[in-house]
CSV table of C-alpha atoms in Angstrom, one decimal:
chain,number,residue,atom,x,y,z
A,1147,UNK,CA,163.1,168.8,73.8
A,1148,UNK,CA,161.1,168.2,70.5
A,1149,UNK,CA,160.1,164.4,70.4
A,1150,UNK,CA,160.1,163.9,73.6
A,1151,UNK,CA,157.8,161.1,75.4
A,1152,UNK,CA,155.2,162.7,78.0
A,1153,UNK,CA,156.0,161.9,81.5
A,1154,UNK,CA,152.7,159.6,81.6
A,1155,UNK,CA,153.6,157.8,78.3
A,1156,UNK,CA,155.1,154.0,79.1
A,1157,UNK,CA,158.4,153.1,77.4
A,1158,UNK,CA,157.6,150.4,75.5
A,1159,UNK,CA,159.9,146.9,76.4
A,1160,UNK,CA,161.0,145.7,73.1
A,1161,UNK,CA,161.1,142.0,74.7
A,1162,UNK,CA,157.6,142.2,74.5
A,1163,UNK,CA,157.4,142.9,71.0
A,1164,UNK,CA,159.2,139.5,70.3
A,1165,UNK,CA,157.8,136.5,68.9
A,1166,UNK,CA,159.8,134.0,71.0
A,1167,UNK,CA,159.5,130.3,70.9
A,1168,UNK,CA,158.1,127.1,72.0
A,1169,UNK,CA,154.5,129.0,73.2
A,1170,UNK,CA,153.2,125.4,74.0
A,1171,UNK,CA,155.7,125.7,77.4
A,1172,UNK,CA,156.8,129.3,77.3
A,1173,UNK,CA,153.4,131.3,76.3
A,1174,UNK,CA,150.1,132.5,77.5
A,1175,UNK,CA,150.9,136.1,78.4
A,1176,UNK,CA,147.6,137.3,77.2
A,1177,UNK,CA,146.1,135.3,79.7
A,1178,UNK,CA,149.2,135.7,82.8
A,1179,UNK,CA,146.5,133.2,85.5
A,1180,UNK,CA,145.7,130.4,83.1
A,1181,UNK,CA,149.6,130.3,81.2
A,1182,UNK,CA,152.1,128.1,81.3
A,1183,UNK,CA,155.4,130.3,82.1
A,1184,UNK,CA,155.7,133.6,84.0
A,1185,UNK,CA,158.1,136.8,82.8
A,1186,UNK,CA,159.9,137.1,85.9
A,1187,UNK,CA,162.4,139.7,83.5
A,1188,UNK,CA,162.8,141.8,80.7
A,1189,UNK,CA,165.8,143.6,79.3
A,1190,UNK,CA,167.2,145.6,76.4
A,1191,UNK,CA,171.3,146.1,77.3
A,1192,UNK,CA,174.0,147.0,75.1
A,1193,UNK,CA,177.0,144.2,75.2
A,1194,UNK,CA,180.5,145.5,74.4
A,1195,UNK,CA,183.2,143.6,72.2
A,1196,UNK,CA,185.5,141.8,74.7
A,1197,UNK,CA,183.2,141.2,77.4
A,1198,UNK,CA,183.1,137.9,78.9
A,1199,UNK,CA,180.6,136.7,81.4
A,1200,UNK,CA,182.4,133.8,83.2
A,1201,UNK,CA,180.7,130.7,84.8
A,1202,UNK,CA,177.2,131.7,86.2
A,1203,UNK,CA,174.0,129.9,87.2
A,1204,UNK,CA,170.8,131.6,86.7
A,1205,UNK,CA,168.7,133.0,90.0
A,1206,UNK,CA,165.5,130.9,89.8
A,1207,UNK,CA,165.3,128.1,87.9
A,1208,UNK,CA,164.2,130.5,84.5
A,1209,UNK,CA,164.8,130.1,80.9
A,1210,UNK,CA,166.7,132.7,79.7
A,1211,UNK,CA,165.7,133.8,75.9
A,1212,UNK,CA,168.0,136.4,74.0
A,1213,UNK,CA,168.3,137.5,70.8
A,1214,UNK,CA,170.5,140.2,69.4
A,1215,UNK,CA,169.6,143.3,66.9
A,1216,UNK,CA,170.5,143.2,63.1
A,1217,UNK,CA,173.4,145.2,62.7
A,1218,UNK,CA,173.5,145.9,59.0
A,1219,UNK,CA,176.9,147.9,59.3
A,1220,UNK,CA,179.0,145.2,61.2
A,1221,UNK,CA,181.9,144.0,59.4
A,1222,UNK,CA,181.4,140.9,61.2
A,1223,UNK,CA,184.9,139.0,62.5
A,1224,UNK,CA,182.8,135.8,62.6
A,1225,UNK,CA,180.0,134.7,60.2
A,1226,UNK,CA,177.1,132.1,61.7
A,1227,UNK,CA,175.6,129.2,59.7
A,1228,UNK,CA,173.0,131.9,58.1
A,1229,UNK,CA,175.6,134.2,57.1
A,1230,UNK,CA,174.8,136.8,59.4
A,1231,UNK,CA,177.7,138.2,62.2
A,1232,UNK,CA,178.3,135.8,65.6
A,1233,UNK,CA,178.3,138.7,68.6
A,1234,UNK,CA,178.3,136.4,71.2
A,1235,UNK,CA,179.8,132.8,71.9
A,1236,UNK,CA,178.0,130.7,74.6
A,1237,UNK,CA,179.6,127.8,76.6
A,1238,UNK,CA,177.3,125.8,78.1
A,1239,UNK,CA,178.2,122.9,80.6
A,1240,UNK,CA,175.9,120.1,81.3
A,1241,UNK,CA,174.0,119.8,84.3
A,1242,UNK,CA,175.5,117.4,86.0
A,1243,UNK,CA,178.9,119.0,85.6
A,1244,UNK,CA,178.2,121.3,87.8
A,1245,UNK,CA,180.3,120.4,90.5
A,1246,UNK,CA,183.2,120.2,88.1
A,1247,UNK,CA,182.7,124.0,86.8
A,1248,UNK,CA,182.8,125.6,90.2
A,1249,UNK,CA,183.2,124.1,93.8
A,1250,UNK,CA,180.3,125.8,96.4
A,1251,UNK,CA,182.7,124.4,99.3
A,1252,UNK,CA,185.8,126.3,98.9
A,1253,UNK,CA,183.7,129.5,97.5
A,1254,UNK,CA,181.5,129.4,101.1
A,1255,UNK,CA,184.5,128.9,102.9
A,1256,UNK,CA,186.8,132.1,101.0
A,1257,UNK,CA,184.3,134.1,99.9
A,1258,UNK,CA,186.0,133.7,96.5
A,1259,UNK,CA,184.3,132.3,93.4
A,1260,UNK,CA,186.3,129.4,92.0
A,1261,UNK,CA,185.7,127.6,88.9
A,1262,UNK,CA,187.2,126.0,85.8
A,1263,UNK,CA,189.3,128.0,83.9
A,1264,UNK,CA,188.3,126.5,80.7
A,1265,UNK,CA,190.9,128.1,78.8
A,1266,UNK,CA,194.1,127.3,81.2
A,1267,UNK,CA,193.6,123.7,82.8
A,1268,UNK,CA,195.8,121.3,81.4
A,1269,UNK,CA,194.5,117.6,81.1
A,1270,UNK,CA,196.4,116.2,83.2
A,1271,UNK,CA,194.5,118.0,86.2
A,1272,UNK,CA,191.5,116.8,85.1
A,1273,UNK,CA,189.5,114.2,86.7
A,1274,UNK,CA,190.4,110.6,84.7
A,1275,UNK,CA,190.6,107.4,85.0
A,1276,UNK,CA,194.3,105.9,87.0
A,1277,UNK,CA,196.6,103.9,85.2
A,1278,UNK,CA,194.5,100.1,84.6
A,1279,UNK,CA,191.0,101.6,85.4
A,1280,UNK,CA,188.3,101.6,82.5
A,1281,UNK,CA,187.9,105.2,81.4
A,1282,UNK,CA,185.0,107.3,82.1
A,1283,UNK,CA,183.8,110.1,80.0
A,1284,UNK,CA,184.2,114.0,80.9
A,1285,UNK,CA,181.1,115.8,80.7
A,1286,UNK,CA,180.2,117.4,77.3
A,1287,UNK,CA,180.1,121.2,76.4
A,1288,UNK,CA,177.7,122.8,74.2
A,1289,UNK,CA,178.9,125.9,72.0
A,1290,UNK,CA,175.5,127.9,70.9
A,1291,UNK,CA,176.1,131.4,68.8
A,1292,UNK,CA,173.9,134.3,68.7
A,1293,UNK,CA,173.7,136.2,65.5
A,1294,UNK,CA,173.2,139.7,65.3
A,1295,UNK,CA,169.6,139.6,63.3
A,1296,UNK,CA,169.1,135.5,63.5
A,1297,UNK,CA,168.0,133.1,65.7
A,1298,UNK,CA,167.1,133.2,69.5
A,1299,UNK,CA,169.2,131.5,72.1
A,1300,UNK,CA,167.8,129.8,74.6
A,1301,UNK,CA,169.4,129.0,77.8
A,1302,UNK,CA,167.9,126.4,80.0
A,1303,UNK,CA,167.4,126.7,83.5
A,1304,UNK,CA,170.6,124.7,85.6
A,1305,UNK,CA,173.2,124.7,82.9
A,1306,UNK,CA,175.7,126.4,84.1
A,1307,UNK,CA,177.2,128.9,81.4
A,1308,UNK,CA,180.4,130.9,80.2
A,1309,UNK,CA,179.4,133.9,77.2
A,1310,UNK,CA,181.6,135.9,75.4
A,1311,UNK,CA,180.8,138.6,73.1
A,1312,UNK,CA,182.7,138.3,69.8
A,1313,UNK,CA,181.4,142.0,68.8
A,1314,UNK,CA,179.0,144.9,70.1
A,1315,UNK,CA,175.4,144.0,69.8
A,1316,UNK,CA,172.6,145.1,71.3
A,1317,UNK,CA,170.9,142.0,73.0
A,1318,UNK,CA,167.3,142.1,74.0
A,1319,UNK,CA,167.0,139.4,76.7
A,1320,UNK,CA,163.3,137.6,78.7
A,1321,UNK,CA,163.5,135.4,81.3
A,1322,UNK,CA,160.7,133.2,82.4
A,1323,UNK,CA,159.5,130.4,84.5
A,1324,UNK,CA,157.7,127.8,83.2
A,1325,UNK,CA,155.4,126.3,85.3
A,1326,UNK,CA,156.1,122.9,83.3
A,1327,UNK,CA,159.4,122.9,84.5
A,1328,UNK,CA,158.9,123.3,88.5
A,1329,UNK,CA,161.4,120.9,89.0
A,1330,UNK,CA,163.9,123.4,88.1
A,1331,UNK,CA,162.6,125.9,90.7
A,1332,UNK,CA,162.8,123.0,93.1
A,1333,UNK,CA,166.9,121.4,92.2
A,1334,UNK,CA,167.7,125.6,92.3
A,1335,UNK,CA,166.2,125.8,95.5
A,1336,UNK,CA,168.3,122.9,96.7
A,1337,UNK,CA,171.1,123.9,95.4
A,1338,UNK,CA,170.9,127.1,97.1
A,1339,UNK,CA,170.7,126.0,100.3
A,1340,UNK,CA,174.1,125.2,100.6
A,1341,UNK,CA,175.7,128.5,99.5
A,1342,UNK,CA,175.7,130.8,102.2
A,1343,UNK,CA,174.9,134.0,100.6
A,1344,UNK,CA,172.1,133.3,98.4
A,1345,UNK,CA,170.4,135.3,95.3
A,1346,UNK,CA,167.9,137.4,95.4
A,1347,UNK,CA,164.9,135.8,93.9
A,1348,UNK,CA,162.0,136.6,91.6
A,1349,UNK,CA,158.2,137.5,93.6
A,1350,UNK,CA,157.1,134.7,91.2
A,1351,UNK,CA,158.9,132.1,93.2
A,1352,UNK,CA,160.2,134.2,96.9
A,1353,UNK,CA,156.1,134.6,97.2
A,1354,UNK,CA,153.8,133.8,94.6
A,1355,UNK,CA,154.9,130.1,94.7
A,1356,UNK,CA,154.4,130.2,98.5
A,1357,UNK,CA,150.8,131.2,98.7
A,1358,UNK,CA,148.5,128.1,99.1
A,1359,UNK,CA,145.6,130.3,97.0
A,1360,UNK,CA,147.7,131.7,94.1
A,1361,UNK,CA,149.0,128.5,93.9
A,1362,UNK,CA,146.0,126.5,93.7
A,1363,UNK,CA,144.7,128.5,91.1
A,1364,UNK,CA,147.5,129.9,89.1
A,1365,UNK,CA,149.6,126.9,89.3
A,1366,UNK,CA,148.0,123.6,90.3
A,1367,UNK,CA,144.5,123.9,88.4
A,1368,UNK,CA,146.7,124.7,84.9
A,1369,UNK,CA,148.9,121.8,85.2
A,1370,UNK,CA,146.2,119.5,86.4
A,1371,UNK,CA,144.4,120.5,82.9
A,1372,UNK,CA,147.3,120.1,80.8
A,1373,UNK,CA,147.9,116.1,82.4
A,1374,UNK,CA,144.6,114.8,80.2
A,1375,UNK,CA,141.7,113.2,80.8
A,1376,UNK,CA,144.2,109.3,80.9
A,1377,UNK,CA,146.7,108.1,83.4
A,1378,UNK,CA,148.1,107.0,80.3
A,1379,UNK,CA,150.0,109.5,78.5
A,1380,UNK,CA,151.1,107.2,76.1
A,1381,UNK,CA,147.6,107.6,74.7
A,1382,UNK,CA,148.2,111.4,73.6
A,1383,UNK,CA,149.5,112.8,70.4
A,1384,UNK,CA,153.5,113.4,70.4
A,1385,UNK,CA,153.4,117.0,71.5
A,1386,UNK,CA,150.6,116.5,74.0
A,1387,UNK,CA,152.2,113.9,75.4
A,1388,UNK,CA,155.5,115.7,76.2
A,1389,UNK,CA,153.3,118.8,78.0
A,1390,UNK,CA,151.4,116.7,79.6
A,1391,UNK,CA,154.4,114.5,81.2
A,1392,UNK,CA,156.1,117.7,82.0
A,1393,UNK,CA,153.1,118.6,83.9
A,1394,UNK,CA,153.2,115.9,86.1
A,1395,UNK,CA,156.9,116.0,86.8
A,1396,UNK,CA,156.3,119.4,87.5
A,1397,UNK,CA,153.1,118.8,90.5
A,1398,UNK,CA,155.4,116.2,91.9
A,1399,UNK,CA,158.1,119.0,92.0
A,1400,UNK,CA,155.5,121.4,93.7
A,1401,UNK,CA,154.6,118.8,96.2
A,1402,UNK,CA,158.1,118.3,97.5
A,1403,UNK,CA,158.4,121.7,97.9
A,1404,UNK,CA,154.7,122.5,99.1
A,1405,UNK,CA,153.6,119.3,100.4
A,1406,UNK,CA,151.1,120.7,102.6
A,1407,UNK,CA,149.6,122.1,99.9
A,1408,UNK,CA,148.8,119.1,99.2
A,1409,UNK,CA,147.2,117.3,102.6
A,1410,UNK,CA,143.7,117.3,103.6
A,1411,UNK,CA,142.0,119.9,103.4
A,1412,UNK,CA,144.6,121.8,101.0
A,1413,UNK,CA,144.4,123.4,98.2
A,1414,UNK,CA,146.4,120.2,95.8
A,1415,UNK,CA,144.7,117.6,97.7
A,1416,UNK,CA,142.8,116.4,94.7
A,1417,UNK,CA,145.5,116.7,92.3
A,1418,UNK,CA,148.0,115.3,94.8
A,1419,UNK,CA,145.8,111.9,94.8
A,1420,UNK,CA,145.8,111.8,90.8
A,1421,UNK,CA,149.7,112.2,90.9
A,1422,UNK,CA,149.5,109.4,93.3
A,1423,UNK,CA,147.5,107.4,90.7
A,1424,UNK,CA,149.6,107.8,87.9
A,1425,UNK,CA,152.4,106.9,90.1
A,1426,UNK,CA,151.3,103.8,91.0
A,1427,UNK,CA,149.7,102.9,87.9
A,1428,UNK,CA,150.8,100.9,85.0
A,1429,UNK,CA,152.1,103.6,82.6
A,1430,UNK,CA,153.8,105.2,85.4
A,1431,UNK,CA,157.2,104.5,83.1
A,1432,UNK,CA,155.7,106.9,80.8
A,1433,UNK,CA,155.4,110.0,82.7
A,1434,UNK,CA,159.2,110.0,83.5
A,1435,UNK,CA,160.9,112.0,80.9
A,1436,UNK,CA,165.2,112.5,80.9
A,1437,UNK,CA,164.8,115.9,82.8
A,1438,UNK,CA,163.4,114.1,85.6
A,1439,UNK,CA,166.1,111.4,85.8
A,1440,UNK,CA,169.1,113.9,85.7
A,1441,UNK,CA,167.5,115.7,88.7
A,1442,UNK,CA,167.2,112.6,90.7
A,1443,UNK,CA,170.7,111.9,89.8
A,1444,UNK,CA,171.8,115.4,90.4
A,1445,UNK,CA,170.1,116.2,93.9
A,1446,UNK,CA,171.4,112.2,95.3
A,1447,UNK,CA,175.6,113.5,94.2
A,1448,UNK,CA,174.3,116.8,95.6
A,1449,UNK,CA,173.2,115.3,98.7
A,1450,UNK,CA,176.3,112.8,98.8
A,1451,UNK,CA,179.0,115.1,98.0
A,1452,UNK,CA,181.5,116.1,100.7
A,1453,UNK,CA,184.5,118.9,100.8
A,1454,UNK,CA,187.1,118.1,98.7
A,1455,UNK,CA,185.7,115.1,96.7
A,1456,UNK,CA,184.3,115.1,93.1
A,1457,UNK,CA,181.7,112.4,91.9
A,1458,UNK,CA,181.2,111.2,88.8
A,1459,UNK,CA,180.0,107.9,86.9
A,1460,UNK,CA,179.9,106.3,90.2
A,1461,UNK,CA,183.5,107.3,91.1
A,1462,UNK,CA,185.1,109.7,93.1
A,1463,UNK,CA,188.4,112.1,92.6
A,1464,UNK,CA,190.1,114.4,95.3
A,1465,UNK,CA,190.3,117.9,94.6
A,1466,UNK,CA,192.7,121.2,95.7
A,1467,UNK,CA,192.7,124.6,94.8
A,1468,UNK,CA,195.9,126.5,93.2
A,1469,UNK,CA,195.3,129.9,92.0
A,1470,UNK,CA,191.9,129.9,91.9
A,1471,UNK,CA,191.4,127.0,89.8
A,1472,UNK,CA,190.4,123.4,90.8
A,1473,UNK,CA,192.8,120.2,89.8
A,1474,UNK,CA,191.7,117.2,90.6
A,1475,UNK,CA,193.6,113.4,91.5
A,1476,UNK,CA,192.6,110.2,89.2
A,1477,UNK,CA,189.1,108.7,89.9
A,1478,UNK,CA,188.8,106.4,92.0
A,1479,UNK,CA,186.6,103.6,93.2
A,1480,UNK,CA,186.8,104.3,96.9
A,1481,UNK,CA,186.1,108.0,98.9
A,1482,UNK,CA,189.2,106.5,101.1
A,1483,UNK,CA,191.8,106.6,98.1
A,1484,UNK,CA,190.3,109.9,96.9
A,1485,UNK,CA,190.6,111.1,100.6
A,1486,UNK,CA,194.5,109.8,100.8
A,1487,UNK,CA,194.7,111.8,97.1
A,1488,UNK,CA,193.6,114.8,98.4
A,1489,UNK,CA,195.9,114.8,101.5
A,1490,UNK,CA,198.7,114.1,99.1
A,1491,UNK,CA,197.6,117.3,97.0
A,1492,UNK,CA,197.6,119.9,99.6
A,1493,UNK,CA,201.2,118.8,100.4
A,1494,UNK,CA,201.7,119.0,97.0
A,1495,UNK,CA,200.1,122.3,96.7
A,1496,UNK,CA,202.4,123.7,99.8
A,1497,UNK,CA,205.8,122.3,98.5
A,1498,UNK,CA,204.6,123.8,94.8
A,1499,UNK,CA,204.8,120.5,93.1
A,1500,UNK,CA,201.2,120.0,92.6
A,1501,UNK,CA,201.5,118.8,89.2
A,1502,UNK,CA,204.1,115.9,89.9
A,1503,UNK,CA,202.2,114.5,92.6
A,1504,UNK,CA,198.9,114.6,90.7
A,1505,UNK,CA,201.2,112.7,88.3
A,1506,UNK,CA,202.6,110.1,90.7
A,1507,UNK,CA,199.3,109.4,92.0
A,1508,UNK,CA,197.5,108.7,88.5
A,1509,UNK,CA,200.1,106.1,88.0
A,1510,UNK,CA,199.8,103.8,91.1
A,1511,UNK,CA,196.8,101.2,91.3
A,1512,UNK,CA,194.4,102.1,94.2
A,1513,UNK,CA,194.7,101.3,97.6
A,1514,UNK,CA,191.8,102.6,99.6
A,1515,UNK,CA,193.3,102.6,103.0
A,1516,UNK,CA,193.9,105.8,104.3
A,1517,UNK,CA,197.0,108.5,103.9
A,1518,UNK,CA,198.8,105.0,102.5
A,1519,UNK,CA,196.9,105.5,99.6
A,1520,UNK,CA,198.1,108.4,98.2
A,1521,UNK,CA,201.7,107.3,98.7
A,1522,UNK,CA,203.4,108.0,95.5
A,1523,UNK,CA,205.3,105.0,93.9
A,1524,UNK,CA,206.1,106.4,90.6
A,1525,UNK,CA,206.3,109.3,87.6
A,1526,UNK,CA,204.4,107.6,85.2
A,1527,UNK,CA,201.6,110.0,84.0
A,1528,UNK,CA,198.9,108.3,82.1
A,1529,UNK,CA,197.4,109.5,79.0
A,1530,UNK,CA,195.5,112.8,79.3
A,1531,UNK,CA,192.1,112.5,78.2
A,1532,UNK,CA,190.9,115.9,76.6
A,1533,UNK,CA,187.6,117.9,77.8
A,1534,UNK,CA,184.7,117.6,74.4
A,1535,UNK,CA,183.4,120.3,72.8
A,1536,UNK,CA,180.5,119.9,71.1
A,1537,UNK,CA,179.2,122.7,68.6
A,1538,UNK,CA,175.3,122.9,68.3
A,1539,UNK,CA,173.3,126.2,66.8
A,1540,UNK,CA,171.0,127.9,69.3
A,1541,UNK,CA,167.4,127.3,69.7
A,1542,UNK,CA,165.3,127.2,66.0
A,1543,UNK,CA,162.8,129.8,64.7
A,1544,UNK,CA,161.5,131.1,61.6
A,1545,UNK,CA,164.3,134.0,61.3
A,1546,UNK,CA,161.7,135.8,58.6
A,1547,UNK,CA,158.8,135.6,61.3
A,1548,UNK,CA,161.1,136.6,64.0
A,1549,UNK,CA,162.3,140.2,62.8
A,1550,UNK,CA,158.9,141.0,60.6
C-alpha cells in the first residue's frame, strides 16, 4: 500500500534511538569490541492495563532498561513525582531475599512455580524471631514507577521483581550486560545450576563468554584497561575509582568461571597475575565494593541451603507449602529446631491447622533436639512483625535530554 517500507529497508529499533544512562558502565556501542556492556536485547511491546508480571529473575545476569512513551491523552489514575501518569509499578526484592520470594526446591520437585504472594501472606507466617529471641529484620522492598514520558527504570541484574501496569503504555525496553558486572553473569550461573530446567541464554554469555580469543580481546584486555596504571585505586578520582574496582571484581568473576583462561599459556595469564597483585597488596580493602560482599554472602546461603529450611541473619526457619504459597516457623538458632518446625508444619499442613501450629511453635523457647523440638506447649502467638516497603523513584536522567 502507499507508504509502505521496501522489503530491503530495516525497521528501525526505537531502543536504539534512546539516550539511556550511566554510559561510563552501560555504553560504547559505537565501538561493540572495546565497550563496556553488550545489548543482548531490544524491544518495543505494548503493556495492557491490569497486567501483572509476578516474581521473575532475569536470564543472564543483564540490566534491564525501560522507559515508557509520553501518552499526552492519558487521563492518568496515578500521577508520579514529575506530574506525568505512573503506567507501571515495580516491586523489587533485595538480593538476598531471594530465597524468601520463591523456593527452587519445591518448584524442581512439582514443576510448579511457588513464591510469595506479596499481597495475601499474613505476618504471622512470616519468618521472625520466637518468643525471647532478639529480632531480626525482613528484607526490604523497593517500589520504583515508570512514567509514561519520564524517567528510565533500571532494573539490576539478580533482584528479583514483581511489575504491574497501572495503565496502557507502550514500553520500549534494552537489556545489556555489562562487562563490569561479570559477577552477575557468574551468581546467575550458579544459581542456575540448581533449577532443573534452565533458561535459554543470550550468545553473549552461552558462547561469546566461552571462547578463550573473544574473550581475551573483547573482554579481558578492556577491563584490564579500565583497572589503571595503580594497585591502588584509592589513588583515582571518585568515578574512576568505582569503574575501575568494578573491573577487577569483574576479572576475578571471569576467572572463577574461566580459570583456564587464565593458566600458562592462556589468554588472561597476565592479567590473572595483576589480579593476584592487587589481591595480595596493601589496598586490597579498596577494590572490594558492596556488590562483591552480597555475592559472597549470597552464593555461601546458596551453597548451604537445604530443602525446607530458610537462612537469614545467621538463623534458620522451617518452611511448608499451602496453596502455593510458602509459610515459614520462627527463626531459629539451630537447623535441628528448624528441622523439628518443619516436621510439625507438614502435620500441620495435613490436619489443616497450619496456622495454629506455626503459632504454638513461635511461642515455645528453642530446643534443638530433634522432632522434641517442635513439640507445641502453648497458643501464645508473638507479635507479628510486618514486611517494609520502601518507596524510591527509578533510575535519574535529564527527562528534557531523554525525549528531545
Amino acid at each position: 500500500g502507499a507508504g509502505a517500507a521496501e522489503p530491503d529497508t530495516p525497521l528501525p529499533v526505537l531502543p536504539d534511538l534512546f539516550q539511556w544512562p550511566l554510559p561510563a558502565f552501560f555504553g560504547g556501542d559505537e565501538h561493540p569490541d572495546d565497550s563496556v556492556a553488550v545489548v543482548v536485547d531490544s524491544a518495543t511491546e505494548m503493556s495492557r492495563r491490569g497486567a501483572i508480571s509476578w516474581w521473575r529473575l532475569d536470564d543472564c545476569g543483564e540490566f534491564v532498561f525501560q522507559a515508557a512513551l509520553p501518552e499526552p491523552d492519558l487521563a492518568p489514575r496515578l500521577v508520579g513525582p514529575s506530574g506525568k501518569p505512573v503506567v507501571k509499578v515495580c516491586i523489587f526484592a533485595e538480593k538476598s531475599a531471594y530465597e524468601l520470594i520463591t523456593q527452587d526446591d519445591v518448584t524442581n520437585s512439582t514443576r510448579c512455580f511457588t513464591g510469595l504472594d506479596l499481597f495475601n501472606t499474613p505476618d504471622s507466617v512470616l519468618p521472625v524471631s520466637g518468643t525471647g529471641e532478639a529480632a531480626v529484620p525482613l528484607p526490604r522492598f523497593t517500589v520504583a514507577i515508570l512514567e509514561a514520558g519520564g524517567r528510565p527504570v533500571l532494573s539490576p541484574p539478580n533482584s528479583v521483581r514483581l511489575v504491574i501496569t497501572v495503565d496502557s503504555c507502550v514500553l520500549v525496553e534494552q537489556r545489556r550486560v555489562s562487562k563490569l558486572f561479570l559477577d552477575e553473569v557468574a551468581y546467575f550461573q550458579r544459581r542456575l545450576q540448581r533449577w532443573d530446567d534452565p533458561p535459554i541464554q543470550y550468545q553473549f554469555v552461552a558462547v561469546q563468554l566461552k571462547d578463550p580469543g573473544f574473550v581475551a580481546k573483547n573482554v579481558i584486555a578492556v577491563l584490564v584497561n579500565l583497572l589503571g596504571p595503580s594497585d591502588d585505586c584509592s589513588q583515582l578520582a571518585a568515578s574512576d575509582r568505582a569503574v575501575a574496582i568494578r573491573a577487577f571484581q569483574s576479572l576475578v568473576a571471569l576467572r572463577l568461571m574461566q580459570p583456564e583462561f587464565f593458566g600458562d599459556g592462556g589468554p588472561g595469564h597476565t592479567a590473572g597475575a595483576r589480579v593476584d597483585c592487587i589481591a595480595a597488596g596493601p589496598a586490597a580493602s579498596a577494590w572490594v565494593d558492596a556488590g562483591a560482599i552480597v555475592h559472597r554472602a549470597m552464593i555461601a546461603t546458596m551453597t548451604r541451603g537445604k530443602t525446607g529450611l530458610f537462612q537469614l541473619d545467621g538463623r534458620v526457619a522451617a518452611y511448608v507449602h499451602e496453596g502455593g504459597c510458602p509459610r515459614w516457623g520462627p527463626l531459629r538458632l539451630h537447623e535441628a529446631a528448624a528441622i523439628g518446625d518443619r516436621i510439625a508444619m507438614l502435620d500441620g499442613v495435613r490436619s489443616n491447622r497450619l496456622l495454629d501450629v506455626i503459632g504454638e511453635l513461635r511461642s515455645i523457647p528453642e530446643r534443638p533436639t530433634g522432632r522434641a523440638a517442635a513439640a507445641p506447649a502453648a497458643t501464645h502467638v508473638a507479635a507479628p512483625v510486618p514486611v517494609v516497603v520502601e518507596s524510591k523513584v527509578s533510575a535519574a536522567h535529564s527527562e528534557a535530554s531523554f525525549f528531545d
